[in-house]
Structure formats: C-alpha cells, structure tokens
Tab-separated table of C-alpha atoms in Angstrom:
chain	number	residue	atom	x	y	z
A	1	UNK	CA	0.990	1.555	-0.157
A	2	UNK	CA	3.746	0.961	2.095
A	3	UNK	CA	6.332	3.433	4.243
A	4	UNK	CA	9.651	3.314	5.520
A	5	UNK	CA	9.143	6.246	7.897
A	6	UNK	CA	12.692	7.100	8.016
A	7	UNK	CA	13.110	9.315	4.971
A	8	UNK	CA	16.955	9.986	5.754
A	9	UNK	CA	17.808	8.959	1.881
A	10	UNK	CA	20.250	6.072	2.679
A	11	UNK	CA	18.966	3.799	0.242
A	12	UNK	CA	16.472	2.018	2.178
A	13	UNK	CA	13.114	2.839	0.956
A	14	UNK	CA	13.382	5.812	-0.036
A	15	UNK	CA	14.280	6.514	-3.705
A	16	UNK	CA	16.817	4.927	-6.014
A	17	UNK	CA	18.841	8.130	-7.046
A	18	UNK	CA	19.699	6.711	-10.204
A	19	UNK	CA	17.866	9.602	-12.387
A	20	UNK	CA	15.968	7.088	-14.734
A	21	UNK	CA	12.515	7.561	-13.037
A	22	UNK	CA	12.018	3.692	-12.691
A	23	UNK	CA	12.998	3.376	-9.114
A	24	UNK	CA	14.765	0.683	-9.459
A	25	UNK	CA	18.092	1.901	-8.749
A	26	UNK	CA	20.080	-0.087	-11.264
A	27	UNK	CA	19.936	2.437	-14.261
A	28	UNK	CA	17.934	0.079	-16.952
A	29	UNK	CA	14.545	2.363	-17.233
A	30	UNK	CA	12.650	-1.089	-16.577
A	31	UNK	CA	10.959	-0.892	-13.229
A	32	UNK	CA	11.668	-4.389	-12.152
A	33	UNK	CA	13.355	-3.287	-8.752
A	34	UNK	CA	11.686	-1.197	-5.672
A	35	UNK	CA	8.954	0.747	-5.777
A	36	UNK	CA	9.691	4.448	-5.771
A	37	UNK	CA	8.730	6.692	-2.563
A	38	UNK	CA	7.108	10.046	-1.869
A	39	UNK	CA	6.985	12.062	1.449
A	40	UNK	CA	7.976	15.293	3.537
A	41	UNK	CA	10.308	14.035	5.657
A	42	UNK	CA	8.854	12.461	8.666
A	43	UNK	CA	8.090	9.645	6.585
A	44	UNK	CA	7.788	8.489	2.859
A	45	UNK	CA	5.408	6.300	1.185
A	46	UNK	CA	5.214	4.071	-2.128
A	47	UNK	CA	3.809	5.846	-4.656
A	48	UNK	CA	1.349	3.323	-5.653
A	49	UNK	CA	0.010	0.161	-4.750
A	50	UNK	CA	1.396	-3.088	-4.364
A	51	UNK	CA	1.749	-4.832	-8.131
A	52	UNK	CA	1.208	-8.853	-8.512
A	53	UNK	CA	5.413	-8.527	-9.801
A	54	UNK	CA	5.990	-7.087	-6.672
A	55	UNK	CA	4.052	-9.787	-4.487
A	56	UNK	CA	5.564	-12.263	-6.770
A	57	UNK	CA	8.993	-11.729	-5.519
A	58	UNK	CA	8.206	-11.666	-1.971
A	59	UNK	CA	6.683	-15.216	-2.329
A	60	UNK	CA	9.533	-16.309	-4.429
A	61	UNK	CA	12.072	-14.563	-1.354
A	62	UNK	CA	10.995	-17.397	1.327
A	63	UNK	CA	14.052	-17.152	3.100
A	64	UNK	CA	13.757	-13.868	4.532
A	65	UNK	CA	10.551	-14.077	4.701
A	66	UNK	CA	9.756	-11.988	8.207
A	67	UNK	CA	8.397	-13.313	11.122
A	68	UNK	CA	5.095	-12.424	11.931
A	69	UNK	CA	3.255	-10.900	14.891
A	70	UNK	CA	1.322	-12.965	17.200
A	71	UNK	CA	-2.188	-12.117	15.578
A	72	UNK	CA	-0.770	-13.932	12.498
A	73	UNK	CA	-0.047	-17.235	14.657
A	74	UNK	CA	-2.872	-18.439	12.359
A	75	UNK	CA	-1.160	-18.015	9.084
A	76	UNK	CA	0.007	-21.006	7.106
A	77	UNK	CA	0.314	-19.128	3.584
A	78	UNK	CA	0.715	-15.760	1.815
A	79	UNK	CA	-0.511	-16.911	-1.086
A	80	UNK	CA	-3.889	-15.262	-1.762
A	81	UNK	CA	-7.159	-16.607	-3.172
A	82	UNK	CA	-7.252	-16.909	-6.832
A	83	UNK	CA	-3.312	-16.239	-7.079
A	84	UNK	CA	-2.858	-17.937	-10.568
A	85	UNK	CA	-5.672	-16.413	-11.903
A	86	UNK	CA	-3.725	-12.758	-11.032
A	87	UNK	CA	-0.704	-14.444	-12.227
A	88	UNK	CA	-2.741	-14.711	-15.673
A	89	UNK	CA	-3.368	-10.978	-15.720
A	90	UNK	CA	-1.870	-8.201	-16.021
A	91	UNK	CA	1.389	-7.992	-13.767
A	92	UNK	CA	0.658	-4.588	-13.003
A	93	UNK	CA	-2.345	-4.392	-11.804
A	94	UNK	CA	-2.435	-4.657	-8.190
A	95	UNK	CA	-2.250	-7.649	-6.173
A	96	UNK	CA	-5.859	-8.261	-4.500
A	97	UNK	CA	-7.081	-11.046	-1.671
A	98	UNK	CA	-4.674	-9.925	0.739
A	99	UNK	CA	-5.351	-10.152	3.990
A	100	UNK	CA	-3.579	-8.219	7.225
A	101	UNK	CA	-0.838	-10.784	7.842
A	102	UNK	CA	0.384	-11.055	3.873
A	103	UNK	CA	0.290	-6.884	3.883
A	104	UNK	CA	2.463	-6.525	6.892
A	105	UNK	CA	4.604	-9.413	5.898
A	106	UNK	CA	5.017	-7.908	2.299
A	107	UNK	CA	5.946	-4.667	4.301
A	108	UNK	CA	7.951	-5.827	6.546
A	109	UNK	CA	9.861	-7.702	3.869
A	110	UNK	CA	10.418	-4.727	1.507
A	111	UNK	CA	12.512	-2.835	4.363
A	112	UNK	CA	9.048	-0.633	4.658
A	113	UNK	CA	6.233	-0.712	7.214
A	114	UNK	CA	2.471	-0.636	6.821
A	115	UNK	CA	1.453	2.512	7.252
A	116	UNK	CA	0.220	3.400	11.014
A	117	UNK	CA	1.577	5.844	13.244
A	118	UNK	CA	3.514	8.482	12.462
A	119	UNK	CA	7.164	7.706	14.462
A	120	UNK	CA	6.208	4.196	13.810
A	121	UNK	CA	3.782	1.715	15.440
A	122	UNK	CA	0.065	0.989	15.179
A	123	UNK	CA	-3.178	3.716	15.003
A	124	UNK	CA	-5.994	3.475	17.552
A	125	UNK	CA	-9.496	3.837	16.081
A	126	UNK	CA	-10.069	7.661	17.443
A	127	UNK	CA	-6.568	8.246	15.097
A	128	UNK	CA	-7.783	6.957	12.103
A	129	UNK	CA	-8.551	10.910	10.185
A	130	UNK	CA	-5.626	12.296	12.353
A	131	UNK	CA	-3.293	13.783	9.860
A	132	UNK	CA	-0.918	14.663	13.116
A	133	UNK	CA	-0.197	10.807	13.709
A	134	UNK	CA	-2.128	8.611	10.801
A	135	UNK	CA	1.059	8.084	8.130
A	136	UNK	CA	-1.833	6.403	4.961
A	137	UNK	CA	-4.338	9.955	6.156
A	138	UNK	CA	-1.592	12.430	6.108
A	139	UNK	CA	-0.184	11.696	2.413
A	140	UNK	CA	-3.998	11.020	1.265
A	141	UNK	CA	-4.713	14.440	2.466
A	142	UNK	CA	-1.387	15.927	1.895
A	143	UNK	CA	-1.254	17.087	5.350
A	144	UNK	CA	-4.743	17.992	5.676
A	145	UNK	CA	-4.498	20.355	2.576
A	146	UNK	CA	-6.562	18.431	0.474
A	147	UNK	CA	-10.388	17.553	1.619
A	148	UNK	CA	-11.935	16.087	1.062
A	149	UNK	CA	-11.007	14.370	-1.656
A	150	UNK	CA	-7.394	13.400	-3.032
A	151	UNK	CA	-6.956	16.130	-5.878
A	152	UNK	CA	-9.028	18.897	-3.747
A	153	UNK	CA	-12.446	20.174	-2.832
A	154	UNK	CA	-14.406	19.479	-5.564
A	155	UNK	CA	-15.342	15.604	-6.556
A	156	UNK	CA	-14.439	14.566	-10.015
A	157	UNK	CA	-16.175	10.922	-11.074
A	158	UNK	CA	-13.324	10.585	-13.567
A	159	UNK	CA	-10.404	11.201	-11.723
A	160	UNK	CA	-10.281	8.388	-10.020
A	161	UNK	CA	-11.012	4.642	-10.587
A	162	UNK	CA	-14.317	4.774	-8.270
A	163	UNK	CA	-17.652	3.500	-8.614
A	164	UNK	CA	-18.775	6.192	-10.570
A	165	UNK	CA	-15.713	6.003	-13.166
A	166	UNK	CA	-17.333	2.870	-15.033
A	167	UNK	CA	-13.780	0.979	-15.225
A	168	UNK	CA	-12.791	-2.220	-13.944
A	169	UNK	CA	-9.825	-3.021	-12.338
A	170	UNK	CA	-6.957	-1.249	-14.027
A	171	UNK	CA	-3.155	-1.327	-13.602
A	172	UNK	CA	-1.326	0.842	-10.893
A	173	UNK	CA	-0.825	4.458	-11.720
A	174	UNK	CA	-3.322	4.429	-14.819
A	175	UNK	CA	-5.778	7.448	-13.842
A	176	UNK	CA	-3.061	10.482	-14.060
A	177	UNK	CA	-5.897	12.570	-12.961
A	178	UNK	CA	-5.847	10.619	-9.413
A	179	UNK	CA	-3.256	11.759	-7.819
A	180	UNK	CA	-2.886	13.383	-4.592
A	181	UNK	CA	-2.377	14.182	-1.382
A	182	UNK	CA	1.198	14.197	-1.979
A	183	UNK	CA	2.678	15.115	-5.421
A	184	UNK	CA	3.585	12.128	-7.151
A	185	UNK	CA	1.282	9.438	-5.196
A	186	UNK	CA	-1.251	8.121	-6.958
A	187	UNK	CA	-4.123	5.622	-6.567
A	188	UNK	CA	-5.140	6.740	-2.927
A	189	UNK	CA	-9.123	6.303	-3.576
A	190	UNK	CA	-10.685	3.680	-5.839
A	191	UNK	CA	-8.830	0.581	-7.844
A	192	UNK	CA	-8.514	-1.872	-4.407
A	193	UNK	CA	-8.761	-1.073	-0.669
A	194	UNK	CA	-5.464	-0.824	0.782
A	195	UNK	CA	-4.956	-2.226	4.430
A	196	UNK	CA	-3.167	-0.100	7.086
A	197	UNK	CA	-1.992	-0.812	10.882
A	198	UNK	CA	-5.251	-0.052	12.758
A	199	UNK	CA	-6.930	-3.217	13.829
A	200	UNK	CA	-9.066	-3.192	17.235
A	201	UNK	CA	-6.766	-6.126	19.413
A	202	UNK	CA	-3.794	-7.263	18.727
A	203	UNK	CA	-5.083	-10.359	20.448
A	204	UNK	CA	-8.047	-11.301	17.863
A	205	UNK	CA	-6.833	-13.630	14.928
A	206	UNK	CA	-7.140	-11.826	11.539
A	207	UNK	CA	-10.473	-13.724	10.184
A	208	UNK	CA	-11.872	-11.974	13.175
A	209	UNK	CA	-10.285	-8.801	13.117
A	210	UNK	CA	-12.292	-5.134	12.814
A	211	UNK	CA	-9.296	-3.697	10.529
A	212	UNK	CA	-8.913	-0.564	8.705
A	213	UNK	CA	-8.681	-0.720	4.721
C-alpha cells in the first residue's frame, strides 16, 4: 500500500470523484487508472496492494521514472525476479520480488509515498507499532481501535489470506472478510509482505538493509 499523506482532495492521490467506484477517474467502471484511497485526514492510503497492471505501467512510464535516494545508488533495474512469469498470471494479483528501491520508486512515481511517518518522512525502529506517527500501523489498526488483529480482537483463520487460510496467492481485494483497520482497506495481513519506510541506515545498500515489511 502506498499514501499520499496530503488528503486535501485535489486530485492527487486521493480519490477519483467520478462516482463509478473504479477509481479511475475517467467514468468507464474498468479500473485501469489509479488506485483508489482511504484515510482520516492526516493522510490516505491505497486500499490494496500494488497489482502486476499497476507495476506494469510504471515500468512502461521510464521517463518520469523518479530519481532515487542514495541507498538505491546500487539499482540498475526495477524489474523484479521472475517478472514474465507474473506477467503470465493473473494481472491482479499483486506484484511480488520487490525490493525497497522498486517500492519507493513505484511510490514516488504514483504521486504517493511509502508509507512512514505521519507528516511525511521515514520511521525509526522504536516507531514501528506507534499509531501516533507510523502511517502503514495507524490504518492497520484503524487508529489503534483494532488489536490486535485487522477486523478486531478475536483471530479468524479465514478472514484473511494467512497461513492458516490454506490458499495460495490470490488476487488483491479477494478475502471481503479481511478488511480493516480502516473501512474500505483491505489486504493488511496475509497475501504478500508489504515494504514500508523504516530501514536501519540510510547509508547501507538495500541487499544489506534490516527493513521493515
């Protein structure tokens, strides 16, 4: 999941307003444009993971591709391991073998941010289950509401796409059961690991780095 952490509804990340649902903002009910957003206000988030179609247009966007941090100096490629073979599946299931420098780079490109602090920047390790500053902890939780798991106090095996729901990888969004913190978000706990801005130096290159998924 990404975040724009503006939430001031000007068409940046934050919602089409077109009324079909698809969040795609041009009115054809297809979902082929941006990925819709959830939040309170301080900041919004995508309300499910990052699909292969979604990656595939941010390879296919080299242009404005952004530039990336100094950690990244390593990076030749955002391509991940076995990309054709995801290219063979479903489209919707989320893109997988990312590493740190592709998710911030997809971020980054989408208008969004990968979600760290809350104002913007990146989470120490002692903020990591801080709902007050940690953007990816506050909507799992929906502001500490919800603990300590997604949908509420009491663990379901079925709700989510874990490793007790005997499922393989499945497409974004398709455990309705799993959603949580936030109303609307989905996909917070099991399917893939989801990287956010919390890596111990900025100085360490990425194959070395102790980051937080």
């Amino acid at each position: 999941e990404t975040s724009t952490g503006d939430g001031d509804g000007d068409g940046d990340g934050d919602g089409d307003g077109d009324g079909d649902g698809d969040g795609d903002g041009d009115g054809d009910g297809d979902g082929d444009g941006e990925v819709p957003m959830v939040g309170t206000g301080d900041f919004l988030i995508d309300i499910h993971e990052v699909r292969v179609r979604d990656y595939v247009a941010f390879l296919a966007d080299f242009d404005n591709r952004p530039e990336l941090p100094s950690a990244c100096s390593w990076k030749g490629s955002h391509e991940p391991d076995a990309w054709a073979d995801q290219l063979g599946e479903n489209l919707d299931y989320p893109v997988r073998r990312v590493d740190w420098c592709d998710a911030w780079a997809y971020c980054e490109w989408a208008g969004k941010h990968l979600c760290g602090r809350v104002g913007g920047g990146a989470l120490s390790p002692e903020q990591l289950v801080d709902s007050a500053v940690n953007e990816w902890f506050r909507a799992c939780t929906a502001d500490s509401t919800k603990i300590p798991y997604i949908y509420g106090e009491t663990y379901d095996p079925a709700a989510c796409n874990g490793v007790d729901a005997d499922a393989d990888l499945r497409p974004v969004m398709s455990f309705a059961t799993c959603e949580g913190g936030y109303d609307g978000l989905f996909d917070m706990s099991g399917n893939v690991w989801e990287w956010t801005d919390a890596c111990e130096s900025e100085a360490v290159p990425d194959g070395e780095q102790l980051c937080q998924r």
